[in-house]
Short mmCIF file of C-alpha atoms and ligand atoms in Angstrom, two decimals:
data_model
loop_
_atom_site.label_atom_id
_atom_site.label_comp_id
_atom_site.label_asym_id
_atom_site.label_seq_id
_atom_site.Cartn_x
_atom_site.Cartn_y
_atom_site.Cartn_z
CA UNK A 167 153.33 206.68 115.50
CA UNK A 168 156.46 204.61 115.25
CA UNK A 169 156.58 201.74 112.78
CA UNK A 170 159.08 199.39 114.39
CA UNK A 171 160.60 197.03 111.83
CA UNK A 172 161.59 193.46 112.76
CA UNK A 173 165.27 192.86 113.52
CA UNK A 174 166.06 191.22 110.16
CA UNK A 175 163.76 193.39 108.02
CA UNK A 176 165.14 193.88 104.51
CA UNK A 177 165.91 197.20 102.85
CA UNK A 178 163.04 196.50 100.45
CA UNK A 179 160.57 196.04 103.31
CA UNK A 180 161.75 199.30 104.93
CA UNK A 181 161.36 201.17 101.64
CA UNK A 182 157.91 199.65 101.13
CA UNK A 183 156.79 200.82 104.57
CA UNK A 184 158.16 204.34 103.94
CA UNK A 185 156.02 204.44 100.81
CA UNK A 186 152.97 203.15 102.70
CA UNK A 187 153.40 205.84 105.38
CA UNK A 188 153.67 208.53 102.71
CA UNK A 189 150.64 207.19 100.83
CA UNK A 190 148.63 207.73 104.00
CA UNK A 191 149.57 211.42 103.87
CA UNK A 192 152.09 211.16 106.72
CA UNK A 193 155.72 212.21 106.74
CA UNK A 194 158.14 209.29 107.09
CA UNK A 195 161.34 209.75 109.10
CA UNK A 196 163.33 206.51 108.87
CA UNK A 197 165.82 206.07 111.72
CA UNK A 198 168.39 203.35 111.23
CA UNK A 199 169.41 202.13 114.67
CA UNK A 200 172.13 199.67 115.58
CA UNK A 201 169.50 197.11 116.65
CA UNK A 202 166.67 197.78 114.20
CA UNK A 203 165.11 200.36 111.92
CA UNK A 204 162.08 202.40 112.92
CA UNK A 205 160.01 204.75 110.80
CA UNK A 206 158.47 207.68 112.60
CA UNK A 207 155.16 208.50 110.88
CA UNK A 208 154.36 212.12 111.57
CA UNK A 209 151.20 214.02 110.74
CA UNK A 210 147.69 214.67 111.85
CA UNK A 211 145.18 211.84 112.51
CA UNK A 212 148.02 209.35 112.47
CA UNK A 213 146.51 206.83 114.87
CA UNK A 214 143.68 205.79 112.57
CA UNK A 215 146.16 204.08 110.23
CA UNK A 216 147.81 202.03 112.92
CA UNK A 217 146.16 198.70 112.14
CA UNK A 218 146.79 198.88 108.41
CA UNK A 219 150.50 199.65 108.93
CA UNK A 220 150.91 196.92 111.52
CA UNK A 221 150.14 194.20 108.97
CA UNK A 222 152.89 195.46 106.61
CA UNK A 223 155.82 193.23 105.57
CA UNK A 224 158.72 193.15 108.06
CA UNK A 225 156.81 195.19 110.66
CA UNK A 226 157.20 194.14 114.32
CA UNK A 227 154.74 196.63 115.82
CA UNK A 228 153.29 200.11 115.49
CA UNK A 229 153.28 202.19 118.67
CA UNK A 230 152.10 205.72 119.40
CA UNK A 231 154.69 208.38 120.31
CA UNK A 232 153.55 209.75 123.65
CA UNK A 233 155.78 212.85 123.81
CA UNK A 234 154.57 216.03 122.05
CA UNK A 235 157.88 216.15 120.18
CA UNK A 236 158.29 213.16 117.89
CA UNK A 237 161.54 212.82 115.91
CA UNK A 238 163.51 214.32 118.83
CA UNK A 239 162.11 211.76 121.25
CA UNK A 240 164.01 208.86 122.80
CA UNK A 241 160.92 206.75 122.10
CA UNK A 242 161.79 206.94 118.41
CA UNK A 243 165.56 206.53 118.78
CA UNK A 244 166.94 205.11 122.03
CA UNK A 245 170.61 205.46 121.00
CA UNK A 246 172.28 208.86 121.45
CA UNK A 247 172.84 210.92 118.29
CA UNK A 248 176.39 212.05 117.55
CA UNK A 249 176.51 215.29 115.56
CA UNK A 250 179.68 215.68 113.50
CA UNK A 251 180.88 218.79 111.67
CA UNK A 252 184.50 218.69 110.53
CA UNK A 253 186.71 218.68 113.64
CA UNK A 254 183.69 218.76 115.97
CA UNK A 255 181.96 215.63 117.35
CA UNK A 256 179.24 216.04 119.96
CA UNK A 257 177.31 213.21 121.59
CA UNK A 258 177.62 209.82 123.27
CA UNK A 259 181.27 209.54 124.43
CA UNK A 260 182.41 212.58 122.40
CA UNK A 261 182.66 215.83 124.33
CA UNK A 262 182.98 218.72 121.87
CA UNK A 263 184.45 222.03 123.02
CA UNK A 264 183.52 225.12 121.00
CA UNK A 265 185.55 228.17 122.04
CA UNK A 266 186.15 231.67 120.76
CA UNK A 267 185.09 235.27 121.10
CA UNK A 268 181.53 236.46 121.47
CA UNK A 269 181.96 238.46 118.25
CA UNK A 270 184.43 238.33 115.38
CA UNK A 271 186.22 241.70 115.61
CA UNK A 272 189.12 241.41 113.17
CA UNK A 273 191.30 238.74 111.59
CA UNK A 274 194.15 239.01 114.06
CA UNK A 275 191.86 238.62 117.09
CA UNK A 276 190.10 235.59 115.64
CA UNK A 277 193.06 233.70 114.18
CA UNK A 278 195.07 234.24 117.35
CA UNK A 279 192.15 232.91 119.42
CA UNK A 280 191.60 229.95 117.10
CA UNK A 281 195.26 228.93 117.41
CA UNK A 282 195.24 229.32 121.20
CA UNK A 283 192.02 227.39 121.81
CA UNK A 284 193.13 224.67 119.43
CA UNK A 285 196.44 224.31 121.28
CA UNK A 286 194.45 223.98 124.52
CA UNK A 287 192.35 221.19 122.98
CA UNK A 288 189.16 222.92 121.72
CA UNK A 289 187.47 221.10 118.84
CA UNK A 290 185.70 224.07 117.17
CA UNK A 291 185.95 227.86 116.94
CA UNK A 292 182.98 230.12 117.70
CA UNK A 293 182.46 233.79 116.87
CA UNK A 294 179.45 235.86 115.95
CA UNK A 295 179.44 237.67 112.61
CA UNK A 296 175.77 238.60 113.03
CA UNK A 297 175.20 239.69 116.63
CA UNK A 298 171.79 239.88 118.34
CA UNK A 299 172.34 242.92 120.57
CA UNK A 300 169.87 244.27 123.09
CA UNK A 301 170.54 247.81 121.87
CA UNK A 302 170.55 248.79 118.18
CA UNK A 303 173.44 251.15 119.02
CA UNK A 304 175.77 248.32 120.12
CA UNK A 305 178.23 246.59 117.75
CA UNK A 306 176.14 244.44 115.38
CA UNK A 307 178.92 242.26 113.98
CA UNK A 308 181.07 242.32 110.83
CA UNK A 309 178.49 240.30 108.84
CA UNK A 310 179.96 238.74 105.65
CA UNK A 311 183.44 240.14 106.39
CA UNK A 312 183.24 238.31 109.74
CA UNK A 313 182.23 235.07 108.02
CA UNK A 314 185.27 235.37 105.75
CA UNK A 315 187.51 235.78 108.80
CA UNK A 316 185.97 232.66 110.36
CA UNK A 317 186.69 230.73 107.15
CA UNK A 318 190.30 231.98 107.27
CA UNK A 319 190.63 230.74 110.87
CA UNK A 320 189.31 227.32 109.79
CA UNK A 321 191.82 227.29 106.94
CA UNK A 322 194.63 228.13 109.36
CA UNK A 323 193.72 225.71 112.19
CA UNK A 324 191.39 223.05 110.78
CA UNK A 325 188.80 223.91 113.44
CA UNK A 326 185.11 223.71 112.49
CA UNK A 327 183.30 227.06 112.53
CA UNK A 328 180.22 227.66 114.71
CA UNK A 329 178.44 230.95 114.06
CA UNK A 330 175.01 232.44 114.56
CA UNK A 331 172.43 233.06 111.87
CA UNK A 332 170.04 235.80 112.90
CA UNK A 333 167.52 235.86 110.12
CA UNK A 334 166.00 233.72 107.44
CA UNK A 335 167.37 236.11 104.82
CA UNK A 336 170.96 235.26 105.85
CA UNK A 337 170.66 231.47 106.00
CA UNK A 338 172.12 230.82 102.56
CA UNK A 339 175.04 233.20 103.16
CA UNK A 340 175.89 231.84 106.63
CA UNK A 341 175.57 228.22 105.42
CA UNK A 342 178.23 228.96 102.78
CA UNK A 343 180.83 229.69 105.48
CA UNK A 344 179.71 227.90 108.66
CA UNK A 345 180.12 224.27 109.68
CA UNK A 346 177.46 224.68 112.38
CA UNK A 347 174.63 227.23 112.28
CA UNK A 348 173.83 228.62 115.71
CA UNK A 349 170.28 229.69 116.50
CA UNK A 350 170.47 232.13 119.39
CA UNK A 351 168.25 232.22 122.46
CA UNK A 352 166.31 235.19 121.07
CA UNK A 353 165.38 233.21 117.97
CA UNK A 354 164.53 229.84 119.51
CA UNK A 355 160.89 230.23 118.58
CA UNK A 356 161.42 231.87 115.18
CA UNK A 357 159.78 228.96 113.42
CA UNK A 358 160.40 230.09 109.82
CA UNK A 359 164.11 230.47 110.65
CA UNK A 360 164.15 227.00 112.23
CA UNK A 361 162.64 225.52 109.07
CA UNK A 362 165.11 227.42 106.90
CA UNK A 363 168.14 226.02 108.78
CA UNK A 364 166.46 222.64 108.63
CA UNK A 365 166.38 222.83 104.84
CA UNK A 366 169.92 224.28 104.62
CA UNK A 367 171.22 220.95 105.88
CA UNK A 368 174.22 222.12 107.97
CA UNK A 369 174.32 220.94 111.63
CA UNK A 370 172.46 223.25 113.99
CA UNK A 371 173.21 224.42 117.54
CA UNK A 372 169.85 225.43 119.00
CA UNK A 373 170.08 227.59 122.12
CA UNK A 374 167.31 227.56 124.71
CA UNK A 375 165.29 230.76 124.90
CA UNK A 376 165.79 232.61 128.19
CA UNK A 377 162.21 231.89 129.20
CA UNK A 378 161.54 228.73 127.24
CA UNK A 379 160.43 225.47 128.85
CA UNK A 380 162.05 222.13 128.05
CA UNK A 381 159.06 221.12 125.91
CA UNK A 382 159.27 224.39 123.97
CA UNK A 383 162.98 223.76 123.33
CA UNK A 384 162.32 220.21 122.16
CA UNK A 385 159.45 221.33 119.93
CA UNK A 386 161.69 224.02 118.43
CA UNK A 387 164.24 221.28 117.64
CA UNK A 388 161.39 219.32 116.09
CA UNK A 389 160.94 222.08 113.47
CA UNK A 390 164.54 221.57 112.29
CA UNK A 391 164.26 217.77 112.40
CA UNK A 392 160.92 217.83 110.59
CA UNK A 393 162.54 219.83 107.77
CA UNK A 394 164.80 216.82 107.23
CA UNK A 395 167.90 217.88 109.16
CA UNK A 396 168.82 215.25 111.80
CA UNK A 397 171.93 217.08 113.07
CA UNK A 398 170.63 219.19 115.93
CA UNK A 399 172.44 219.98 119.19
CA UNK A 400 170.45 221.53 122.04
CA UNK A 401 172.15 224.18 124.16
CA UNK A 402 171.36 225.14 127.74
CA UNK A 403 172.54 228.75 128.14
CA UNK A 404 170.69 229.86 131.26
CA UNK A 405 167.22 231.21 131.88
CA UNK A 406 165.79 234.39 133.30
CA UNK A 407 164.80 234.12 136.96
CA UNK A 408 164.38 236.51 139.92
CA UNK A 409 168.04 235.92 140.76
CA UNK A 410 170.39 238.77 139.86
CA UNK A 411 173.81 237.63 141.10
CA UNK A 412 174.36 235.95 137.73
CA UNK A 413 173.36 237.22 134.28
CA UNK A 414 171.09 234.18 133.79
CA UNK A 415 170.43 231.11 135.96
CA UNK A 416 172.26 228.14 134.48
CA UNK A 417 169.78 225.29 134.77
CA UNK A 418 172.09 222.27 134.81
CA UNK A 419 169.34 219.79 135.63
CA UNK A 420 168.28 220.44 132.02
CA UNK A 421 171.14 218.17 130.95
CA UNK A 422 170.02 214.88 132.56
CA UNK A 423 166.35 215.87 132.07
CA UNK A 424 166.87 216.27 128.32
CA UNK A 425 169.04 213.16 128.06
CA UNK A 426 166.14 211.11 129.44
CA UNK A 427 163.78 212.47 126.80
CA UNK A 428 165.81 213.01 123.65
CA UNK A 429 168.61 211.30 121.75
CA UNK A 430 169.95 214.72 120.65
CA UNK A 431 173.25 215.85 122.21
CA UNK A 432 173.22 218.59 124.87
CA UNK A 433 175.74 221.45 124.90
CA UNK A 434 176.11 223.86 127.84
CA UNK A 435 177.14 227.52 127.61
CA UNK A 436 178.63 228.50 131.00
CA UNK A 437 179.64 231.95 129.65
CA UNK A 438 176.16 233.34 128.97
CA UNK A 439 174.82 231.02 131.68
CA UNK A 440 176.72 232.86 134.42
CA UNK A 441 177.80 236.19 132.95
CA UNK A 442 180.94 236.23 135.14
CA UNK A 443 184.42 235.13 134.04
CA UNK A 444 185.25 233.77 137.48
CA UNK A 445 182.28 231.36 137.46
CA UNK A 446 182.77 229.93 133.97
CA UNK A 447 185.40 227.23 134.58
CA UNK A 448 183.68 225.67 137.57
CA UNK A 449 180.28 225.66 135.87
CA UNK A 450 181.88 224.14 132.75
CA UNK A 451 183.22 221.31 134.92
CA UNK A 452 179.81 220.95 136.59
CA UNK A 453 178.19 220.74 133.13
CA UNK A 454 180.50 217.92 132.13
CA UNK A 455 179.76 216.15 135.43
CA UNK A 456 176.03 216.47 134.66
CA UNK A 457 176.62 214.64 131.38
CA UNK A 458 176.92 217.49 128.86
CA UNK A 459 178.02 216.38 125.39
CA UNK A 460 179.57 219.72 124.58
CA UNK A 461 180.60 223.13 125.90
CA UNK A 462 180.50 226.51 124.20
CA UNK A 463 182.80 229.01 125.89
CA UNK A 464 183.72 232.64 125.19
CA UNK A 465 187.48 233.25 124.88
CA UNK A 466 189.28 236.43 123.76
CA UNK A 467 192.97 237.47 123.61
CA UNK A 468 192.14 240.44 125.85
CA UNK A 469 188.66 240.16 127.42
CA UNK A 470 188.87 243.69 128.83
CA UNK A 471 188.98 245.05 125.28
CA UNK A 472 186.29 242.74 123.85
CA UNK A 473 183.56 244.52 121.88
CA UNK A 474 180.91 242.36 123.54
CA UNK A 475 180.50 240.14 126.63
CA UNK A 476 184.06 240.74 127.93
CA UNK A 477 182.84 240.33 131.55
CA UNK A 478 182.06 236.66 130.94
CA UNK A 479 185.00 235.89 128.66
CA UNK A 480 188.13 233.86 129.48
CA UNK A 481 191.66 234.77 128.41
CA UNK A 482 193.90 232.05 126.96
CA UNK A 483 195.45 230.99 130.29
CA UNK A 484 192.02 230.74 131.94
CA UNK A 485 190.77 228.63 129.03
CA UNK A 486 193.72 226.25 129.42
CA UNK A 487 192.75 225.78 133.07
CA UNK A 488 189.16 225.10 132.06
CA UNK A 489 190.31 222.46 129.60
CA UNK A 490 192.58 220.74 132.14
CA UNK A 491 189.76 220.53 134.69
CA UNK A 492 187.11 219.45 132.17
CA UNK A 493 189.38 216.76 130.77
CA UNK A 494 189.61 215.17 134.23
CA UNK A 495 185.87 215.39 134.85
CA UNK A 496 185.15 214.03 131.36
CA UNK A 497 187.28 210.98 132.04
CA UNK A 498 185.39 210.35 135.28
CA UNK A 499 182.04 210.29 133.43
CA UNK A 500 183.23 208.22 130.47
CA UNK A 501 183.71 210.95 127.88
CA UNK A 502 186.64 212.29 125.93
CA UNK A 503 187.30 215.74 124.50
CA UNK A 504 187.88 214.83 120.87
C1 LIG B 880 176.15 234.03 121.74
O1 LIG B 880 176.39 232.82 121.80
O2 LIG B 880 177.00 234.89 121.47
C2 LIG B 880 174.79 234.50 122.07
C3 LIG B 880 174.34 235.67 121.63
O3 LIG B 880 174.13 233.64 122.85
P1 LIG B 880 172.58 233.61 123.31
O4 LIG B 880 171.79 233.50 122.07
O5 LIG B 880 172.54 232.35 124.15
O6 LIG B 880 172.31 234.84 124.11
MN1 LIG B 881 178.17 236.53 123.82
#
């Protein structure tokens, strides 16, 4: 249910209604909009309390939330959410660009990349310190040493750090170094991990599972939101289909589809989404044209030598070209890389 407050409702009336919702055994998620405040009342058997809430002070109406996801839904919050983390802003007119290597390999590689992507206009640095690899024999990441290198790159460039957290046990450690906690495709439905990053409070980049539906993605986001963390970005990174000419099939219709249903910002990953360096720039531009609020792109000083995902990674010159093209497309759709 959504308790929609009247336009001029006072702070006191809002607080009173939050208390009322909680007294009924429901969880209250107040959302302060530009026009008016609403309180999402989440829990089981919520509809039976509708009439009693509707007569509360300052209440305009109480309406059911039709979507299976609640706090993520546009029904609850019509205005787009802007997620901010240091140098990174994602949502509404802000197009955030997160760039960097698949994995943190050493300090020189990462700091060099951070400086280059910053000079090209990126607004955050990415790099995995904990890597989810298909084979246990592949490079697993530098772990805490990698997180320290990411922090050094932030120190050097001022760029916000986006990095993956693989397990619940590492949430506290990763939150100490990261500005944005990435939940990878393989963990999209790891519900205890989603709750843990929800409680940790840092902004979250939630990647779509390779075989997850849109509703499953939105309900996964709901776990983070329901733990009290409103700063969630959804990421389309391609899905598994019968097609084999690309590593995954980048489902760009996800961007406008999600925008119609959620206020959360949508990021696209054209690197994992295609799996081929030569497709990345054009699919990044297509993502921006489709309305993406952010891009996450793999960049390495020497992709041929990368310890992971080199075949889908851009070098510095290729990333500059991507930025030049995306800047023009962004302008055409009313967004700015900033
Ligand atoms: C990554 O971003 O490096 C990554 C492992 O992505 P995904 O979870 O989308 O496969
Ligand atoms: Mn990768």
